[in-house]
């Protein structure tokens, strides 16, 4: 009879029997594994006196049969299934061993399927020794699970063991994607090379092909506005961003009647669902089990409020509420604290004054600007104090340019006509403008350099401003897919290094100083690409990104023509694209997929950018799967062997064969050319 219960722990509910001499008897049933066991006991009295006991025992038989199965089998495997037979008696043992394979569901034999021809083998084992017997088998296709039973017997003793092995398919389900993108009017061709060559494999089976396209991603900037209006903190920066978002919302809604129609259609459709939820069927893990599930829920909730955001009565009410709150927070000297009750903060005041200037610069003229007068006076007094300290110390000829000075010159340049500089302050400003001409390159943060260029341009020195922007453009990188960007952008807590805000200032500078609409468009591509693979993270970054994408350069929201995709000679049918974004999805069944679909053409009839992807699923023999290189994610997998040497443990690249006791180390490197979140990797 074969042993089946091979649990590693002997679990039981204790029932204690005490004898007159104080001894305790515990009875329990042992698992059928042949091994050494460790017993640990603990006893205590009601007054917390205690004792413990530990003992070891061995379960064994005079004849022991112990199979050595692998953890799993795979279709096509050829292997030797080994069984160890041990003779623990004092005399030699002669007998035979039988290894059988069967279906665990209905007990039918699988010996013929596994080519187990020599299933009975004789053995002769000296006393206190063991022998290993081998059975050669070959795993066919189509099995899910195999049970085995190894039984050995002599005239006097017998033993056996039974177990179940999973059988893995030699084919793996593979999902491969190729990103689609196009910038501006025209056609772009892509080659899904693996799909085009799929007809050359006899073992490949198509499982599905999905085409997704977002014709106008600029609308994702509009969908980000609720994040600004509903951020929970009551600091003055957040209150201002609420006012900023509502002011922008009203301005956008009134700028084009088509925009209002889009919002109305969003209310009654699934467009308000998170993009992560829409794409659920392509995930290799369910949304509710993913680390980004909370992010998806928040995204859905925010989009559901887009319609509310553009309600006229609500806009008026929220604008007034944010304005009165900001007015109440302003201190008597004109400055704003970070939180109510705190001291006046120069940076926060600069940020709010600059934001008011941006709104007016964009034509949002229905927000009162009476709060800015006192704030500008406060900032003018501050820059004068900074200048007077420099004069007092005799440092006038040194480099005194800093990030806050650059932000002051930029923010102050919005108010030159409405709030002219006093004669005292003019002297300080002229000094720092001259510092900007001389030392702008010493200010290593690109955001500050662009702010200085905008300030110089508005103060009348367009030559110096263009010189700075020429230099900034020369240091940029350009990719047709990613747009124009700068590699020195780094993650940092400092506001002047923030990449999203920096890109927004670049767009403003190229538009206003250079009139370079091509560079503006290229910078917008990068900004929108950040929204494709992540969110804009903070209220400040979101506000700046919305400002740059929607209200500088071409009006990207005006585009309402869907982008056409052709797979080989087959044009993708667009049933009902999502209003605004123009998002649509088309799924092809396995019977409709042909290799010619690997030739992809994307056509756009108007301005702006668009992106999407083609996702292909198939089953293929594991030995024929090759690396996929048609996207920005690059995977590299290497195997190492860890061995213990006199110098300690060391790893060396795997070459040749492995020895018993070697430890295999798997190293996976994931590289990408852009910042991403929501990455799921499965090995």
XYZ file of C-alpha atoms in Angstrom, residues 45-627:
583
model
C 0.062 25.828 35.918
C -2.604 28.361 36.861
C -0.032 30.361 38.854
C 2.244 30.518 35.772
C 4.837 27.936 36.758
C 5.957 26.342 33.536
C 8.156 23.742 31.937
C 9.062 22.586 28.439
C 10.158 19.401 26.753
C 11.792 18.663 23.405
C 12.377 15.349 21.745
C 13.101 13.796 18.355
C 11.771 10.656 16.723
C 12.243 8.944 13.387
C 9.540 7.340 11.264
C 10.975 4.539 9.181
C 10.289 1.053 7.857
C 12.549 -1.904 7.276
C 11.983 -1.435 3.546
C 11.540 2.163 2.400
C 10.576 3.351 -1.088
C 11.218 7.091 -1.718
C 10.572 8.556 -5.216
C 12.499 11.670 -6.298
C 9.975 13.442 -8.553
C 10.681 16.850 -10.156
C 8.551 19.823 -9.050
C 6.689 19.704 -12.373
C 6.772 18.157 -15.838
C 6.624 20.028 -19.137
C 5.245 18.760 -22.436
C 8.067 17.232 -24.497
C 10.320 16.495 -21.494
C 12.399 13.309 -21.579
C 13.714 12.349 -18.155
C 14.741 9.562 -15.840
C 12.295 9.264 -12.941
C 14.343 7.927 -10.028
C 13.176 5.981 -6.969
C 15.401 5.190 -3.989
C 14.860 1.867 -2.174
C 16.427 1.499 1.290
C 16.929 -1.715 3.252
C 17.031 -0.938 7.001
C 16.856 -4.584 8.091
C 19.769 -6.716 9.239
C 19.551 -9.031 6.206
C 19.916 -8.527 2.424
C 16.634 -7.729 0.640
C 15.557 -9.031 -2.767
C 12.349 -8.001 -4.446
C 10.848 -5.869 -7.167
C 9.722 -2.252 -7.593
C 6.763 -1.143 -9.687
C 6.316 2.502 -10.882
C 2.896 3.359 -12.311
C 1.493 6.561 -13.763
C -2.255 7.280 -13.834
C -4.837 10.020 -14.204
C -5.633 11.304 -10.660
C -9.210 12.132 -11.667
C -10.363 8.729 -12.926
C -7.465 6.364 -12.046
C -6.926 5.344 -15.721
C -3.389 4.263 -16.576
C -1.005 6.708 -18.292
C 1.958 4.327 -18.572
C 1.599 3.964 -22.329
C 1.147 7.745 -22.814
C 4.358 8.415 -20.881
C 6.214 5.569 -22.624
C 6.800 3.865 -19.253
C 7.656 0.431 -20.696
C 9.995 -0.936 -18.042
C 7.658 -0.325 -15.094
C 8.724 -3.391 -13.078
C 12.367 -3.639 -11.961
C 14.053 -6.126 -9.634
C 16.407 -5.063 -6.849
C 18.913 -6.677 -4.533
C 20.090 -4.523 -1.629
C 22.572 -5.411 1.138
C 21.499 -4.731 4.734
C 21.585 -1.061 5.893
C 22.117 0.208 2.329
C 20.075 1.767 -0.480
C 19.877 1.579 -4.278
C 18.408 3.994 -6.865
C 16.314 2.664 -9.739
C 15.611 4.760 -12.876
C 12.555 4.741 -15.153
C 12.843 6.600 -18.478
C 9.695 8.475 -19.520
C 8.639 10.980 -22.181
C 5.884 13.542 -21.490
C 3.294 13.891 -24.297
C 1.242 16.992 -25.160
C -2.237 17.468 -23.734
C -1.841 16.276 -20.119
C -2.667 18.647 -17.258
C -1.715 16.450 -14.317
C -0.062 13.081 -13.691
C -0.192 10.923 -10.576
C 2.535 8.384 -9.774
C 2.633 5.371 -7.475
C 5.907 3.596 -6.597
C 5.534 0.336 -4.648
C 8.355 -2.072 -3.649
C 8.108 -5.461 -1.964
C 10.108 -8.420 -0.750
C 8.716 -11.654 0.617
C 8.583 -10.112 4.096
C 8.302 -6.292 3.721
C 6.632 -3.771 1.448
C 6.395 0.008 1.114
C 5.231 2.609 -1.407
C 4.602 6.290 -1.989
C 2.084 8.183 -4.117
C 2.025 11.776 -5.395
C 0.777 14.162 -8.071
C 2.776 16.224 -10.594
C 1.484 19.179 -12.630
C 2.254 19.120 -16.363
C 3.065 22.529 -17.842
C 2.340 23.300 -21.457
C 5.304 23.623 -23.782
C 3.435 26.634 -25.148
C 3.310 29.906 -23.275
C 0.664 32.605 -23.571
C 2.624 35.637 -24.801
C 1.379 39.232 -24.910
C 3.360 41.601 -27.089
C 2.637 45.261 -27.773
C 3.903 47.887 -30.165
C 3.304 51.588 -29.393
C 1.729 53.760 -32.102
C 2.245 57.526 -32.187
C 2.003 60.352 -34.657
C 2.759 64.053 -34.360
C 0.931 66.431 -36.672
C -0.831 65.905 -39.964
C 0.235 63.024 -42.210
C 0.872 59.272 -42.224
C 3.239 57.087 -40.235
C 4.085 53.438 -40.858
C 4.982 50.824 -38.259
C 6.167 47.230 -38.619
C 5.031 44.672 -36.026
C 7.788 42.349 -37.185
C 6.961 39.374 -34.950
C 3.344 39.391 -36.146
C 4.435 39.709 -39.780
C 6.654 36.620 -39.435
C 4.113 34.576 -37.440
C 3.003 32.573 -40.500
C 6.413 30.860 -40.526
C 5.718 28.989 -37.264
C 3.676 25.777 -37.280
C 3.265 25.777 -33.484
C 2.025 29.369 -33.024
C -1.690 29.839 -32.247
C -3.277 33.319 -32.313
C -5.429 34.224 -29.293
C -6.368 37.866 -29.967
C -5.369 41.237 -31.438
C -6.430 44.581 -29.941
C -5.988 48.030 -31.485
C -6.261 51.079 -29.209
C -5.942 54.722 -30.227
C -6.315 58.067 -28.451
C -6.810 60.654 -31.187
C -6.456 63.772 -29.003
C -4.590 63.247 -25.695
C -4.739 67.003 -24.930
C -8.149 66.320 -23.367
C -6.407 64.397 -20.593
C -5.177 67.800 -19.418
C -8.809 68.935 -19.078
C -9.623 65.735 -17.191
C -6.837 66.630 -14.737
C -8.499 69.902 -13.675
C -10.719 68.316 -10.958
C -7.522 67.271 -9.173
C -6.722 70.960 -8.687
C -10.159 71.968 -7.479
C -10.577 69.167 -4.932
C -7.159 68.788 -3.314
C -7.921 68.598 0.425
C -5.263 70.796 2.084
C -6.127 74.342 3.078
C -2.732 75.932 2.541
C -2.662 79.154 0.529
C -0.961 77.480 -2.461
C -3.789 74.894 -2.725
C -6.497 77.537 -2.265
C -4.955 79.570 -5.085
C -4.774 76.492 -7.330
C -8.494 75.952 -6.728
C -9.115 79.478 -7.916
C -6.674 78.918 -10.797
C -8.440 75.693 -11.897
C -11.912 77.210 -11.777
C -10.747 80.317 -13.630
C -9.128 78.183 -16.338
C -12.202 75.942 -16.519
C -14.540 78.829 -17.193
C -12.144 80.299 -19.730
C -11.838 76.934 -21.550
C -15.585 76.283 -21.504
C -16.322 79.678 -23.041
C -13.529 79.519 -25.618
C -15.214 77.003 -27.959
C -18.832 75.705 -28.023
C -17.568 72.264 -29.069
C -15.906 71.890 -25.682
C -19.229 72.258 -23.866
C -20.742 69.544 -26.055
C -17.893 67.179 -25.171
C -18.511 67.608 -21.424
C -22.204 66.889 -21.855
C -21.441 63.669 -23.739
C -18.959 62.586 -21.055
C -21.676 62.699 -18.404
C -23.713 60.023 -20.172
C -20.990 57.605 -21.270
C -18.237 55.343 -19.985
C -15.633 57.952 -20.859
C -15.450 58.849 -17.182
C -14.003 55.437 -16.331
C -10.334 55.276 -15.503
C -8.043 54.330 -18.401
C -6.701 51.518 -16.209
C -10.196 50.072 -15.801
C -10.934 50.327 -19.535
C -7.810 48.326 -20.297
C -8.520 45.605 -17.738
C -8.717 42.712 -20.211
C -5.103 43.277 -21.275
C -3.696 43.157 -17.746
C -1.945 39.961 -16.701
C -3.319 40.524 -13.189
C -6.790 41.682 -12.234
C -7.239 45.361 -11.459
C -8.391 44.696 -7.911
C -5.175 42.743 -7.211
C -2.880 45.384 -8.703
C -0.823 47.940 -6.784
C -2.413 50.758 -8.785
C -6.041 49.919 -7.904
C -6.396 52.912 -5.575
C -4.948 55.176 -8.262
C -7.545 53.886 -10.741
C -10.394 54.515 -8.321
C -9.221 58.078 -7.662
C -8.869 58.685 -11.403
C -12.415 57.463 -12.022
C -13.841 59.620 -9.242
C -12.001 62.685 -10.529
C -13.283 62.192 -14.071
C -16.854 61.791 -12.811
C -16.597 65.346 -11.491
C -15.489 66.879 -14.783
C -19.093 67.635 -15.695
C -19.641 69.329 -12.335
C -16.476 71.346 -12.781
C -17.863 73.089 -15.853
C -21.287 73.885 -14.398
C -21.692 77.662 -14.636
C -23.274 78.173 -11.201
C -20.724 75.961 -9.502
C -17.854 77.795 -11.200
C -19.096 81.158 -9.940
C -19.606 79.832 -6.423
C -16.204 78.097 -6.184
C -14.344 81.057 -7.669
C -15.881 83.383 -5.108
C -15.214 80.972 -2.238
C -11.531 80.489 -3.193
C -11.070 84.232 -3.693
C -12.540 85.119 -0.264
C -10.469 82.385 1.407
C -7.292 83.703 -0.238
C -8.202 87.252 0.776
C -8.742 86.152 4.379
C -5.340 84.398 4.445
C -3.395 87.427 3.158
C -1.436 89.223 5.897
C -1.504 92.986 6.486
C 1.864 93.487 4.741
C 0.459 91.921 1.547
C 2.226 88.556 1.834
C 0.705 85.100 2.139
C 1.788 82.433 4.639
C 1.983 78.804 3.635
C -0.728 77.893 6.184
C -2.974 80.292 8.091
C -1.342 81.525 11.279
C 2.186 81.223 9.893
C 4.574 84.030 8.914
C 4.573 85.599 5.462
C 6.457 83.482 2.929
C 8.325 85.089 0.010
C 8.167 82.010 -2.237
C 4.439 81.351 -1.676
C 3.677 85.018 -2.297
C 5.773 84.947 -5.485
C 3.974 81.794 -6.636
C 0.492 83.277 -6.114
C 1.357 86.658 -7.690
C 2.891 84.881 -10.704
C -0.228 82.703 -11.029
C -2.518 85.746 -11.024
C -0.287 87.269 -13.709
C -0.564 84.152 -15.856
C -4.359 84.178 -15.627
C -4.552 87.793 -16.745
C -1.930 87.180 -19.458
C -4.145 84.421 -20.859
C -7.177 86.673 -20.982
C -8.915 85.340 -17.870
C -10.063 88.825 -16.878
C -13.104 88.062 -14.681
C -11.035 87.377 -11.528
C -10.384 90.415 -9.296
C -6.735 91.384 -9.020
C -7.059 93.719 -6.031
C -5.135 91.238 -3.842
C -2.035 91.534 -6.001
C -1.405 95.240 -5.377
C -0.343 94.819 -1.735
C 1.471 91.572 -2.547
C 3.529 93.251 -5.291
C 4.434 96.047 -2.876
C 5.598 93.415 -0.369
C 7.742 91.699 -3.032
C 9.207 95.017 -4.249
C 10.228 95.841 -0.669
C 11.767 92.383 -0.339
C 13.882 92.680 -3.529
C 14.975 96.155 -2.379
C 16.115 94.714 0.957
C 18.097 92.028 -0.856
C 19.726 94.700 -3.052
C 20.552 96.965 -0.064
C 22.235 94.080 1.774
C 24.430 93.426 -1.261
C 25.381 97.133 -1.419
C 26.139 97.243 2.317
C 28.495 94.260 2.059
C 30.232 95.568 -1.059
C 29.306 92.555 -3.187
C 27.834 94.453 -6.155
C 30.357 93.038 -8.646
C 29.883 89.446 -7.464
C 27.348 86.928 -8.785
C 24.228 87.470 -6.659
C 21.738 85.736 -8.945
C 19.522 83.109 -7.298
C 16.421 81.039 -7.993
C 14.046 83.330 -6.080
C 15.451 86.421 -7.782
C 14.773 84.767 -11.156
C 11.201 83.932 -10.079
C 10.689 87.528 -8.856
C 11.810 89.063 -12.178
C 9.573 86.607 -14.065
C 6.489 87.133 -11.897
C 6.968 90.924 -11.673
C 7.179 91.211 -15.467
C 3.424 90.464 -15.722
C 2.542 93.744 -13.931
C 4.809 96.391 -15.514
C 1.881 98.455 -16.845
C -0.650 98.014 -14.050
C 1.877 98.357 -11.191
C 4.936 100.353 -12.399
C 8.171 100.088 -10.427
C 9.072 102.885 -8.000
C 12.349 104.729 -8.594
C 14.026 102.966 -5.638
C 12.877 99.538 -6.711
C 13.735 100.259 -10.359
C 17.388 100.578 -9.376
C 17.340 97.158 -7.682
C 15.520 95.542 -10.609
C 17.937 97.070 -13.146
C 20.825 95.635 -11.123
C 19.384 92.122 -11.150
C 18.504 92.357 -14.857
C 22.162 93.152 -15.518
C 23.089 90.197 -13.300
C 20.800 88.061 -15.471
C 22.647 89.168 -18.638
C 26.035 88.361 -17.115
C 25.456 85.297 -14.953
C 22.398 83.475 -16.374
C 24.566 80.520 -17.376
C 25.856 80.214 -13.794
C 22.263 79.565 -12.706
C 22.357 75.870 -13.460
C 18.613 75.207 -13.349
C 16.932 75.463 -16.714
C 13.591 76.635 -15.288
C 15.277 79.702 -13.810
C 17.144 80.397 -17.065
C 13.866 80.415 -19.020
C 12.246 82.634 -16.379
C 15.129 85.113 -16.755
C 14.727 85.031 -20.549
C 10.986 85.824 -20.260
C 11.700 88.621 -17.762
C 14.427 90.190 -19.956
C 12.123 90.022 -22.971
C 9.276 91.777 -21.129
C 11.637 94.383 -19.669
C 12.723 95.248 -23.227
C 15.926 93.252 -23.834
C 14.823 90.751 -26.484
C 18.425 90.227 -27.710
C 19.610 88.775 -24.387
C 16.371 86.792 -24.052
C 16.800 85.132 -27.461
C 20.452 84.389 -26.670
C 19.392 82.438 -23.574
C 16.694 80.511 -25.449
C 19.067 79.616 -28.295
C 21.414 78.108 -25.705
C 18.601 76.217 -23.984
C 17.418 74.753 -27.294
C 20.953 73.661 -28.231
C 21.082 71.600 -25.024
C 17.812 69.804 -25.724
C 17.173 66.351 -27.161
C 14.543 65.595 -29.787
C 12.714 62.350 -30.495
C 9.834 62.052 -32.915
C 7.975 59.954 -30.357
C 8.938 61.732 -27.112
C 9.166 65.283 -28.471
C 11.712 67.846 -27.227
C 13.137 67.302 -23.782
C 16.255 67.816 -21.669
C 18.295 65.010 -20.154
C 19.558 66.935 -17.136
C 16.093 66.959 -15.542
C 16.446 65.131 -12.233
C 14.175 64.038 -9.427
C 14.515 66.549 -6.613
C 12.583 68.215 -3.801
C 13.605 71.665 -5.073
C 10.871 73.573 -6.905
C 13.284 74.916 -9.537
C 14.228 71.354 -10.600
C 10.666 70.042 -10.987
C 10.533 68.574 -14.538
C 6.824 69.213 -15.335
C 6.904 72.848 -14.192
C 10.201 73.366 -16.035
C 8.746 72.043 -19.299
C 5.746 74.382 -18.909
C 8.082 77.403 -18.667
C 9.969 76.145 -21.748
C 6.711 76.130 -23.744
C 5.884 79.667 -22.611
C 9.377 80.927 -23.460
C 9.582 79.350 -26.937
C 6.110 80.705 -27.712
C 6.576 84.257 -26.408
C 10.256 84.999 -27.051
C 11.119 82.926 -30.109
C 7.726 82.503 -31.774
C 8.985 78.963 -32.381
C 5.694 77.097 -32.774
C 7.494 73.913 -33.844
C 9.502 73.819 -30.599
C 6.298 74.581 -28.651
C 4.587 71.608 -30.273
C 7.577 69.339 -29.603
C 7.705 70.359 -25.921
C 3.966 69.691 -25.592
C 4.507 66.184 -26.951
C 6.903 65.424 -24.076
C 4.515 66.916 -21.510
C 1.576 64.852 -22.748
C 3.755 61.740 -22.927
C 4.337 62.112 -19.170
C 0.568 61.831 -18.713
C 0.549 58.645 -20.814
C 2.713 56.622 -18.442
C 2.178 58.462 -15.123
C 0.269 61.340 -13.539
C 1.490 64.906 -13.051
C 1.842 64.230 -9.309
C 1.231 67.642 -7.643
C -1.289 70.475 -7.857
C 1.502 72.848 -8.886
C 2.724 70.549 -11.679
C -0.831 69.911 -12.894
C -1.645 73.632 -12.970
C 1.513 74.456 -14.917
C 0.991 71.555 -17.345
C -2.623 72.554 -18.059
C -1.495 76.158 -18.603
C 1.189 75.105 -21.081
C -0.707 72.413 -23.006
C -4.059 74.135 -23.440
C -3.284 77.810 -23.651
C 0.013 78.166 -25.478
C 0.650 77.587 -29.188
C -1.971 75.739 -31.248
C -5.415 75.079 -29.775
C -5.105 71.317 -29.331
C -8.671 70.920 -28.039
C -10.072 72.034 -31.396
C -9.114 68.725 -33.022
C -12.080 66.357 -33.287
C -11.134 64.066 -36.196
C -10.356 60.439 -35.253
C -6.973 59.003 -36.202
C -7.267 56.186 -38.743
C -5.356 52.906 -38.344
C -4.852 50.366 -41.140
C -3.598 46.807 -40.513
C -2.147 45.568 -43.788
C -4.995 46.087 -46.242
C -7.663 46.124 -43.501
C -8.896 49.498 -42.255
C -9.826 49.480 -38.545
C -13.524 50.250 -38.204
C -14.254 53.071 -35.748
C -17.701 52.519 -34.259
C -18.061 55.300 -31.666
C -14.921 57.070 -30.447
C -14.975 58.703 -27.023
C -15.920 62.382 -27.154
C -12.983 64.739 -26.724
C -10.088 62.281 -26.455
C -11.253 60.324 -29.518
C -10.303 57.072 -27.740
C -11.445 53.870 -29.406
C -10.669 50.159 -29.260
C -11.097 47.328 -31.759
C -10.658 43.645 -30.861
C -10.016 40.971 -33.512
C -10.774 37.293 -32.841
C -8.140 34.564 -33.519
C -9.814 33.424 -36.754
C -9.484 36.954 -38.201
C -5.762 37.448 -37.468
C -3.299 37.122 -40.347
C 0.412 37.911 -40.614
C -0.260 40.836 -42.985
C -1.717 42.782 -40.036
C 1.867 43.409 -38.906
C 2.100 46.226 -41.484
C 0.466 49.165 -39.664
C -0.315 52.648 -41.034
C -1.512 55.537 -38.829
C -3.140 58.559 -40.549
C -3.928 61.929 -38.931
C -5.795 64.685 -40.784
C -5.279 67.630 -38.400
C -2.768 69.140 -35.936
C -1.760 67.783 -32.551
C -0.411 64.438 -31.401
C -2.017 61.020 -31.001
C -0.951 57.754 -29.464
C -2.121 54.199 -29.085
C -0.940 50.632 -29.422
C -1.460 47.212 -30.974
C -1.559 44.318 -28.485
C -1.136 40.760 -29.778
C -1.710 37.582 -27.773
C -0.614 34.128 -28.917
C 0.436 30.667 -27.748
C 3.874 29.464 -28.819
C 6.305 26.681 -28.019
C 8.572 27.936 -25.237
C 11.709 27.021 -27.198
C 10.675 29.297 -30.077
C 9.861 32.462 -28.109
C 12.246 35.302 -28.923
C 12.812 38.692 -27.219
